[in-house]
Amino acid sequence: MAIAIVFDVNQNLSKFIQYHAPLKAIVFDYYMNFIPYYANLFSALFVFISVIFFTSKLAGNSEIIAMLASGVSFKRLMRPYMISCVFISLLSYYLSAYVIPQGNIMRQNFETTYKNKKKTTAAENVQLQVGKGVIAYIQHYDNTTKRGYGFSLDKFEDKKLVSHMTATDIQYDTISDTKFQWRANNWKIRELKGLREHITSGVRKDTVIMMEPADLVYSKGQQETFTSPELYDFISKQIDRGSGNVVQYQVEYHKRIAASFASFILTIIGMSLSARKRKGGMGMYLGLGLALSAMYILLQAISSTFAVNANFPPMIAAWIPNMIFAVVAYFCYRQAPN
């Protein structure tokens, strides 16, 4: 992580200076959240390298040979490794599901302000289902002012339009004690009852519409700022509304669960590779271990990209790296010394 910070400072120092980032914000808002995010992201890699270092040292001193010769099976030898993996996996999942998302909000806000100056603050032609048979449409939404323009709200019963509301603009109430409070300006409501039509209009109307600003604007990396319960609720709500922009959220949700099992798989591979005593020390094991870890991380990125861009099932995409490397782990375990 120290090396990663050095590289990151070297890469972004010019931007920090260009946008006049305060030292306090760089240290506490960015790097204090940068460290846990990437440490947890690569925790399986760190465990893998640690297992190789530790186990190859035991094998180099002939201690594993002595254990096996005294009747201790390789399966029994793996037990303390697996017990350690349980604690590491639980900690990794807790951090990724509940703690790190809070820090990601501060880190991404810093990046938007002092690093890349790019953040989606508006949306065009937003249409979503805000209730059973209720469809909302906003021609243009500005997330900075929480205001939408060209608004319409259609209510259907038995596939027939029964109410049509329009407003020149709507404003989200950010100081209200309850959610979903909107104010419609220059509104008009047409109520259709058979062949009859009743029209009401006004200048200002406070109303409840089951949508929030977070439902209207998507920014890159937004899924990383939700805790797992929030992510699950958001996915369920978006699916009920018929939104198609939920794949990256589903991938993130399943990836957090799948990534917590990576420690088990990579530990089995690392221990199986380095438990045999060979000439040349741990260099070969370390190189092979780094190559396998890089392949695992690359496969995670590729599977996530396939899920988002190629309509690949998100759950399967999140678990593909584990499934493939579980086969590799089983093969390595069968080749381990007995």
Short mmCIF file of C-alpha atoms in Angstrom, two decimals:
data_model
loop_
_atom_site.label_atom_id
_atom_site.label_comp_id
_atom_site.label_asym_id
_atom_site.label_seq_id
_atom_site.Cartn_x
_atom_site.Cartn_y
_atom_site.Cartn_z
CA MET A 1 0.00 0.00 0.00
CA ALA A 2 2.93 2.33 0.66
CA ILE A 3 4.18 1.66 -2.87
CA ALA A 4 0.68 2.24 -4.26
CA ILE A 5 0.45 5.60 -2.48
CA VAL A 6 3.83 6.68 -3.85
CA PHE A 7 2.73 5.86 -7.40
CA ASP A 8 -0.63 7.58 -6.90
CA VAL A 9 0.97 10.75 -5.52
CA ASN A 10 3.40 10.82 -8.43
CA GLN A 11 0.53 10.43 -10.92
CA ASN A 12 -1.87 12.97 -9.38
CA LEU A 13 0.44 15.58 -7.85
CA SER A 14 0.06 17.91 -10.83
CA LYS A 15 -3.75 17.75 -10.56
CA PHE A 16 -3.65 18.40 -6.81
CA ILE A 17 -1.58 21.51 -7.48
CA GLN A 18 -3.70 22.58 -10.45
CA TYR A 19 -6.97 22.42 -8.50
CA HIS A 20 -5.40 23.75 -5.23
CA ALA A 21 -6.25 20.71 -3.12
CA PRO A 22 -5.65 21.37 0.62
CA LEU A 23 -3.15 19.08 2.34
CA LYS A 24 -5.75 18.16 4.98
CA ALA A 25 -8.22 17.04 2.29
CA ILE A 26 -5.51 15.06 0.46
CA VAL A 27 -4.51 13.17 3.60
CA PHE A 28 -7.82 12.65 5.40
CA ASP A 29 -10.47 12.75 2.65
CA TYR A 30 -8.51 10.96 -0.07
CA TYR A 31 -5.68 8.78 1.19
CA MET A 32 -7.29 7.78 4.50
CA ASN A 33 -10.10 6.30 2.36
CA PHE A 34 -7.79 5.23 -0.50
CA ILE A 35 -5.84 2.86 1.79
CA PRO A 36 -8.74 0.74 3.18
CA TYR A 37 -10.45 0.58 -0.23
CA TYR A 38 -7.45 -0.85 -2.10
CA ALA A 39 -6.18 -2.85 0.88
CA ASN A 40 -9.48 -4.68 1.04
CA LEU A 41 -9.67 -4.97 -2.75
CA PHE A 42 -6.29 -6.75 -2.88
CA SER A 43 -6.57 -8.49 0.49
CA ALA A 44 -6.75 -11.92 -1.19
CA LEU A 45 -3.52 -11.12 -3.04
CA PHE A 46 -1.81 -10.12 0.23
CA VAL A 47 -3.00 -13.34 1.89
CA PHE A 48 -1.77 -15.35 -1.08
CA ILE A 49 1.74 -13.87 -0.95
CA SER A 50 1.86 -14.29 2.85
CA VAL A 51 0.93 -17.97 2.55
CA ILE A 52 3.66 -18.54 -0.03
CA PHE A 53 6.30 -16.79 2.08
CA PHE A 54 5.33 -18.65 5.25
CA THR A 55 4.78 -22.11 3.76
CA SER A 56 7.87 -22.08 1.52
CA LYS A 57 9.94 -21.10 4.58
CA LEU A 58 8.57 -24.12 6.45
CA ALA A 59 9.24 -26.36 3.45
CA GLY A 60 12.76 -24.97 3.03
CA ASN A 61 13.56 -25.89 6.64
CA SER A 62 12.17 -29.41 6.09
CA GLU A 63 9.49 -28.83 8.73
CA ILE A 64 6.62 -29.88 6.48
CA ILE A 65 8.52 -33.08 5.61
CA ALA A 66 8.86 -33.79 9.35
CA MET A 67 5.15 -33.16 9.96
CA LEU A 68 4.07 -35.44 7.13
CA ALA A 69 6.56 -38.12 8.23
CA SER A 70 5.15 -38.05 11.77
CA GLY A 71 1.69 -38.89 10.48
CA VAL A 72 0.11 -35.41 10.12
CA SER A 73 -1.91 -35.35 6.92
CA PHE A 74 -1.78 -32.45 4.48
CA LYS A 75 -5.49 -31.92 5.10
CA ARG A 76 -4.83 -31.52 8.84
CA LEU A 77 -1.94 -29.20 8.04
CA MET A 78 -4.32 -26.91 6.17
CA ARG A 79 -6.75 -26.55 9.09
CA PRO A 80 -5.14 -23.47 10.73
CA TYR A 81 -4.88 -21.85 7.30
CA MET A 82 -8.61 -22.35 6.72
CA ILE A 83 -9.53 -21.10 10.20
CA SER A 84 -7.53 -17.94 9.50
CA CYS A 85 -9.32 -17.57 6.16
CA VAL A 86 -12.68 -17.61 7.93
CA PHE A 87 -11.73 -14.57 10.03
CA ILE A 88 -10.14 -12.79 7.05
CA SER A 89 -13.16 -13.43 4.83
CA LEU A 90 -15.64 -12.22 7.44
CA LEU A 91 -13.60 -9.09 8.04
CA SER A 92 -13.23 -8.45 4.30
CA TYR A 93 -16.97 -8.77 3.71
CA TYR A 94 -17.84 -6.54 6.68
CA LEU A 95 -15.48 -3.84 5.46
CA SER A 96 -16.67 -3.96 1.84
CA ALA A 97 -20.35 -4.16 2.76
CA TYR A 98 -20.64 -1.64 5.61
CA VAL A 99 -17.49 0.41 6.30
CA ILE A 100 -15.69 1.18 3.03
CA PRO A 101 -18.79 2.52 1.17
CA GLN A 102 -18.96 5.40 3.66
CA GLY A 103 -15.33 6.27 2.92
CA ASN A 104 -15.91 5.95 -0.82
CA ILE A 105 -18.34 8.88 -0.66
CA MET A 106 -15.60 11.17 0.70
CA ARG A 107 -13.00 9.77 -1.71
CA GLN A 108 -15.18 10.22 -4.78
CA ASN A 109 -16.22 13.73 -3.71
CA PHE A 110 -12.53 14.61 -3.40
CA GLU A 111 -11.78 13.16 -6.84
CA THR A 112 -14.62 15.15 -8.35
CA THR A 113 -13.46 18.40 -6.74
CA TYR A 114 -9.67 18.18 -6.95
CA LYS A 115 -8.77 15.39 -9.37
CA ASN A 116 -10.86 14.84 -12.48
CA LYS A 117 -13.54 17.56 -12.27
CA LYS A 118 -15.98 15.18 -13.95
CA LYS A 119 -19.25 14.24 -12.33
CA THR A 120 -22.64 13.62 -13.84
CA THR A 121 -24.97 16.30 -12.49
CA ALA A 122 -27.78 16.18 -15.05
CA ALA A 123 -29.98 13.69 -16.88
CA GLU A 124 -32.04 13.89 -20.06
CA ASN A 125 -35.34 12.18 -20.87
CA VAL A 126 -35.71 10.21 -17.65
CA GLN A 127 -38.67 7.85 -17.49
CA LEU A 128 -39.39 5.50 -14.62
CA GLN A 129 -42.20 3.73 -12.83
CA VAL A 130 -42.73 5.37 -9.44
CA GLY A 131 -45.68 3.24 -8.40
CA LYS A 132 -47.98 0.51 -9.67
CA GLY A 133 -49.22 1.84 -12.98
CA VAL A 134 -47.71 5.29 -12.36
CA ILE A 135 -45.08 6.51 -14.86
CA ALA A 136 -43.04 9.68 -14.35
CA TYR A 137 -41.14 11.49 -17.09
CA ILE A 138 -38.65 14.38 -16.81
CA GLN A 139 -37.27 16.02 -19.92
CA HIS A 140 -34.24 17.50 -18.16
CA TYR A 141 -33.09 17.07 -14.54
CA ASP A 142 -30.39 19.15 -12.83
CA ASN A 143 -29.03 17.37 -9.77
CA THR A 144 -27.20 20.49 -8.55
CA THR A 145 -30.44 22.38 -7.97
CA LYS A 146 -32.56 19.21 -7.52
CA ARG A 147 -34.95 20.56 -10.16
CA GLY A 148 -36.56 18.82 -13.12
CA TYR A 149 -38.07 20.47 -16.20
CA GLY A 150 -40.75 19.25 -18.58
CA PHE A 151 -42.40 16.94 -16.04
CA SER A 152 -45.34 14.60 -16.60
CA LEU A 153 -46.97 11.93 -14.45
CA ASP A 154 -49.31 9.35 -15.99
CA LYS A 155 -51.50 6.97 -14.03
CA PHE A 156 -52.90 3.83 -15.65
CA GLU A 157 -55.60 1.42 -14.52
CA ASP A 158 -56.17 -1.77 -16.51
CA LYS A 159 -53.83 -0.36 -19.17
CA LYS A 160 -56.02 2.71 -19.59
CA LEU A 161 -54.87 6.25 -18.87
CA VAL A 162 -56.96 7.72 -16.03
CA SER A 163 -54.84 10.74 -15.02
CA HIS A 164 -52.25 12.89 -16.73
CA MET A 165 -50.34 15.54 -14.77
CA THR A 166 -47.91 18.02 -16.31
CA ALA A 167 -45.74 20.75 -14.79
CA THR A 168 -43.20 23.14 -16.21
CA ASP A 169 -40.78 22.11 -13.45
CA ILE A 170 -40.63 20.22 -10.15
CA GLN A 171 -38.35 20.91 -7.18
CA TYR A 172 -37.24 18.28 -4.65
CA ASP A 173 -37.69 19.33 -1.01
CA THR A 174 -34.28 18.69 0.57
CA ILE A 175 -35.24 20.00 4.04
CA SER A 176 -38.38 17.94 4.50
CA ASP A 177 -38.49 15.43 7.35
CA THR A 178 -39.86 12.77 5.01
CA LYS A 179 -38.70 11.45 1.64
CA PHE A 180 -40.30 11.85 -1.80
CA GLN A 181 -41.54 15.42 -1.24
CA TRP A 182 -41.72 17.41 -4.51
CA ARG A 183 -43.12 20.80 -5.43
CA ALA A 184 -44.71 21.17 -8.88
CA ASN A 185 -44.87 24.62 -10.50
CA ASN A 186 -47.44 25.64 -13.14
CA TRP A 187 -49.14 22.29 -12.95
CA LYS A 188 -52.19 20.87 -14.73
CA ILE A 189 -54.02 17.59 -14.08
CA ARG A 190 -56.36 15.93 -16.58
CA GLU A 191 -58.58 13.25 -15.05
CA LEU A 192 -60.22 10.93 -17.57
CA LYS A 193 -63.48 9.23 -16.61
CA GLY A 194 -64.92 7.46 -19.60
CA LEU A 195 -65.77 10.07 -22.20
CA ARG A 196 -65.54 12.89 -19.67
CA GLU A 197 -62.45 14.88 -18.81
CA HIS A 198 -61.89 17.03 -15.73
CA ILE A 199 -59.04 19.56 -15.77
CA THR A 200 -57.53 21.29 -12.73
CA SER A 201 -54.52 23.56 -12.68
CA GLY A 202 -52.54 25.82 -10.38
CA VAL A 203 -49.33 27.72 -9.83
CA ARG A 204 -47.76 25.61 -7.09
CA LYS A 205 -48.54 22.19 -5.66
CA ASP A 206 -46.79 20.15 -2.96
CA THR A 207 -47.08 16.45 -3.73
CA VAL A 208 -45.60 13.07 -2.91
CA ILE A 209 -43.89 11.26 -5.81
CA MET A 210 -42.10 8.01 -5.02
CA MET A 211 -38.73 8.96 -6.48
CA GLU A 212 -35.55 10.63 -5.23
CA PRO A 213 -32.65 12.48 -6.91
CA ALA A 214 -30.52 9.32 -6.58
CA ASP A 215 -33.02 7.53 -8.84
CA LEU A 216 -32.61 10.08 -11.63
CA VAL A 217 -28.86 10.64 -12.01
CA TYR A 218 -26.19 7.95 -12.19
CA SER A 219 -22.55 8.84 -11.64
CA LYS A 220 -19.57 6.57 -12.22
CA GLY A 221 -18.76 4.47 -9.17
CA GLN A 222 -22.04 5.30 -7.44
CA GLN A 223 -22.63 1.63 -6.62
CA GLU A 224 -19.48 1.65 -4.48
CA THR A 225 -20.98 4.26 -2.14
CA PHE A 226 -23.93 2.07 -1.07
CA THR A 227 -23.74 -0.38 1.80
CA SER A 228 -24.92 -3.88 0.90
CA PRO A 229 -28.40 -3.45 2.49
CA GLU A 230 -28.78 -0.11 0.67
CA LEU A 231 -27.57 -1.74 -2.54
CA TYR A 232 -30.09 -4.56 -2.20
CA ASP A 233 -32.96 -2.14 -1.56
CA PHE A 234 -31.88 0.06 -4.47
CA ILE A 235 -31.71 -2.91 -6.87
CA SER A 236 -35.14 -4.17 -5.79
CA LYS A 237 -36.66 -0.72 -6.18
CA GLN A 238 -35.14 -0.18 -9.63
CA ILE A 239 -36.26 -3.60 -10.88
CA ASP A 240 -39.81 -2.90 -9.70
CA ARG A 241 -39.68 0.36 -11.65
CA GLY A 242 -38.57 -1.40 -14.79
CA SER A 243 -35.21 0.34 -14.91
CA GLY A 244 -32.51 -1.31 -17.02
CA ASN A 245 -29.65 0.53 -15.34
CA VAL A 246 -29.13 -1.94 -12.49
CA VAL A 247 -26.54 -4.37 -13.85
CA GLN A 248 -23.51 -2.58 -12.37
CA TYR A 249 -25.28 -2.48 -8.99
CA GLN A 250 -26.05 -6.21 -9.16
CA VAL A 251 -22.45 -7.00 -10.11
CA GLU A 252 -21.18 -4.93 -7.17
CA TYR A 253 -23.58 -6.64 -4.75
CA HIS A 254 -22.60 -10.19 -5.78
CA LYS A 255 -18.91 -9.30 -6.16
CA ARG A 256 -18.68 -8.33 -2.48
CA ILE A 257 -19.90 -11.77 -1.48
CA ALA A 258 -17.79 -13.65 -4.01
CA ALA A 259 -14.61 -11.70 -3.22
CA SER A 260 -14.80 -12.73 0.44
CA PHE A 261 -14.28 -16.37 -0.62
CA ALA A 262 -11.15 -15.58 -2.64
CA SER A 263 -8.95 -15.97 0.45
CA PHE A 264 -9.91 -19.66 0.73
CA ILE A 265 -9.20 -20.43 -2.92
CA LEU A 266 -5.91 -18.54 -3.17
CA THR A 267 -4.72 -19.92 0.18
CA ILE A 268 -5.24 -23.50 -1.01
CA ILE A 269 -3.38 -22.73 -4.23
CA GLY A 270 -0.53 -20.94 -2.43
CA MET A 271 -0.07 -23.64 0.19
CA SER A 272 -0.26 -26.48 -2.32
CA LEU A 273 2.37 -24.86 -4.56
CA SER A 274 4.85 -23.97 -1.83
CA ALA A 275 4.54 -26.98 0.52
CA ARG A 276 7.01 -29.09 -1.45
CA LYS A 277 10.72 -28.57 -0.77
CA ARG A 278 12.64 -27.63 -3.91
CA LYS A 279 15.98 -26.13 -4.74
CA GLY A 280 15.99 -22.45 -5.57
CA GLY A 281 13.93 -21.17 -2.64
CA MET A 282 10.63 -19.35 -2.91
CA GLY A 283 11.39 -17.34 -6.07
CA MET A 284 9.50 -19.65 -8.40
CA TYR A 285 6.52 -19.90 -6.05
CA LEU A 286 6.37 -16.14 -5.62
CA GLY A 287 6.51 -15.50 -9.36
CA LEU A 288 3.87 -18.12 -10.07
CA GLY A 289 1.74 -16.79 -7.23
CA LEU A 290 1.88 -13.23 -8.52
CA ALA A 291 0.98 -14.45 -12.02
CA LEU A 292 -2.05 -16.37 -10.72
CA SER A 293 -3.15 -13.40 -8.60
CA ALA A 294 -2.87 -11.07 -11.58
CA MET A 295 -4.95 -13.51 -13.65
CA TYR A 296 -7.57 -13.65 -10.90
CA ILE A 297 -7.86 -9.84 -10.68
CA LEU A 298 -7.92 -9.55 -14.49
CA LEU A 299 -10.66 -12.17 -14.72
CA GLN A 300 -12.72 -10.23 -12.17
CA ALA A 301 -12.49 -7.08 -14.31
CA ILE A 302 -13.30 -8.96 -17.54
CA SER A 303 -16.32 -10.76 -16.08
CA SER A 304 -17.70 -7.49 -14.64
CA THR A 305 -17.29 -5.80 -18.03
CA PHE A 306 -19.09 -8.67 -19.76
CA ALA A 307 -21.97 -8.38 -17.31
CA VAL A 308 -22.37 -4.64 -17.86
CA ASN A 309 -21.80 -4.49 -21.63
CA ALA A 310 -22.82 -7.91 -22.91
CA ASN A 311 -25.95 -8.69 -20.83
CA PHE A 312 -24.14 -11.47 -18.99
CA PRO A 313 -25.94 -12.62 -15.79
CA PRO A 314 -24.43 -10.47 -12.96
CA MET A 315 -24.39 -13.23 -10.35
CA ILE A 316 -22.58 -15.67 -12.65
CA ALA A 317 -20.18 -12.93 -13.75
CA ALA A 318 -19.26 -12.18 -10.12
CA TRP A 319 -18.64 -15.85 -9.34
CA ILE A 320 -16.80 -16.89 -12.54
CA PRO A 321 -13.29 -16.07 -11.16
CA ASN A 322 -13.99 -18.15 -8.04
CA MET A 323 -15.39 -21.06 -10.03
CA ILE A 324 -12.42 -21.18 -12.41
CA PHE A 325 -9.81 -20.79 -9.68
CA ALA A 326 -11.61 -23.33 -7.48
CA VAL A 327 -10.82 -25.87 -10.20
CA VAL A 328 -7.20 -24.68 -10.23
CA ALA A 329 -7.11 -24.95 -6.41
CA TYR A 330 -8.43 -28.53 -6.54
CA PHE A 331 -5.81 -29.50 -9.13
CA CYS A 332 -3.01 -27.94 -7.04
CA TYR A 333 -4.32 -29.65 -3.89
CA ARG A 334 -4.22 -33.05 -5.63
CA GLN A 335 -0.57 -32.42 -6.57
CA ALA A 336 0.43 -31.38 -3.01
CA PRO A 337 2.81 -33.62 -1.04
CA ASN A 338 1.23 -36.30 1.18
#
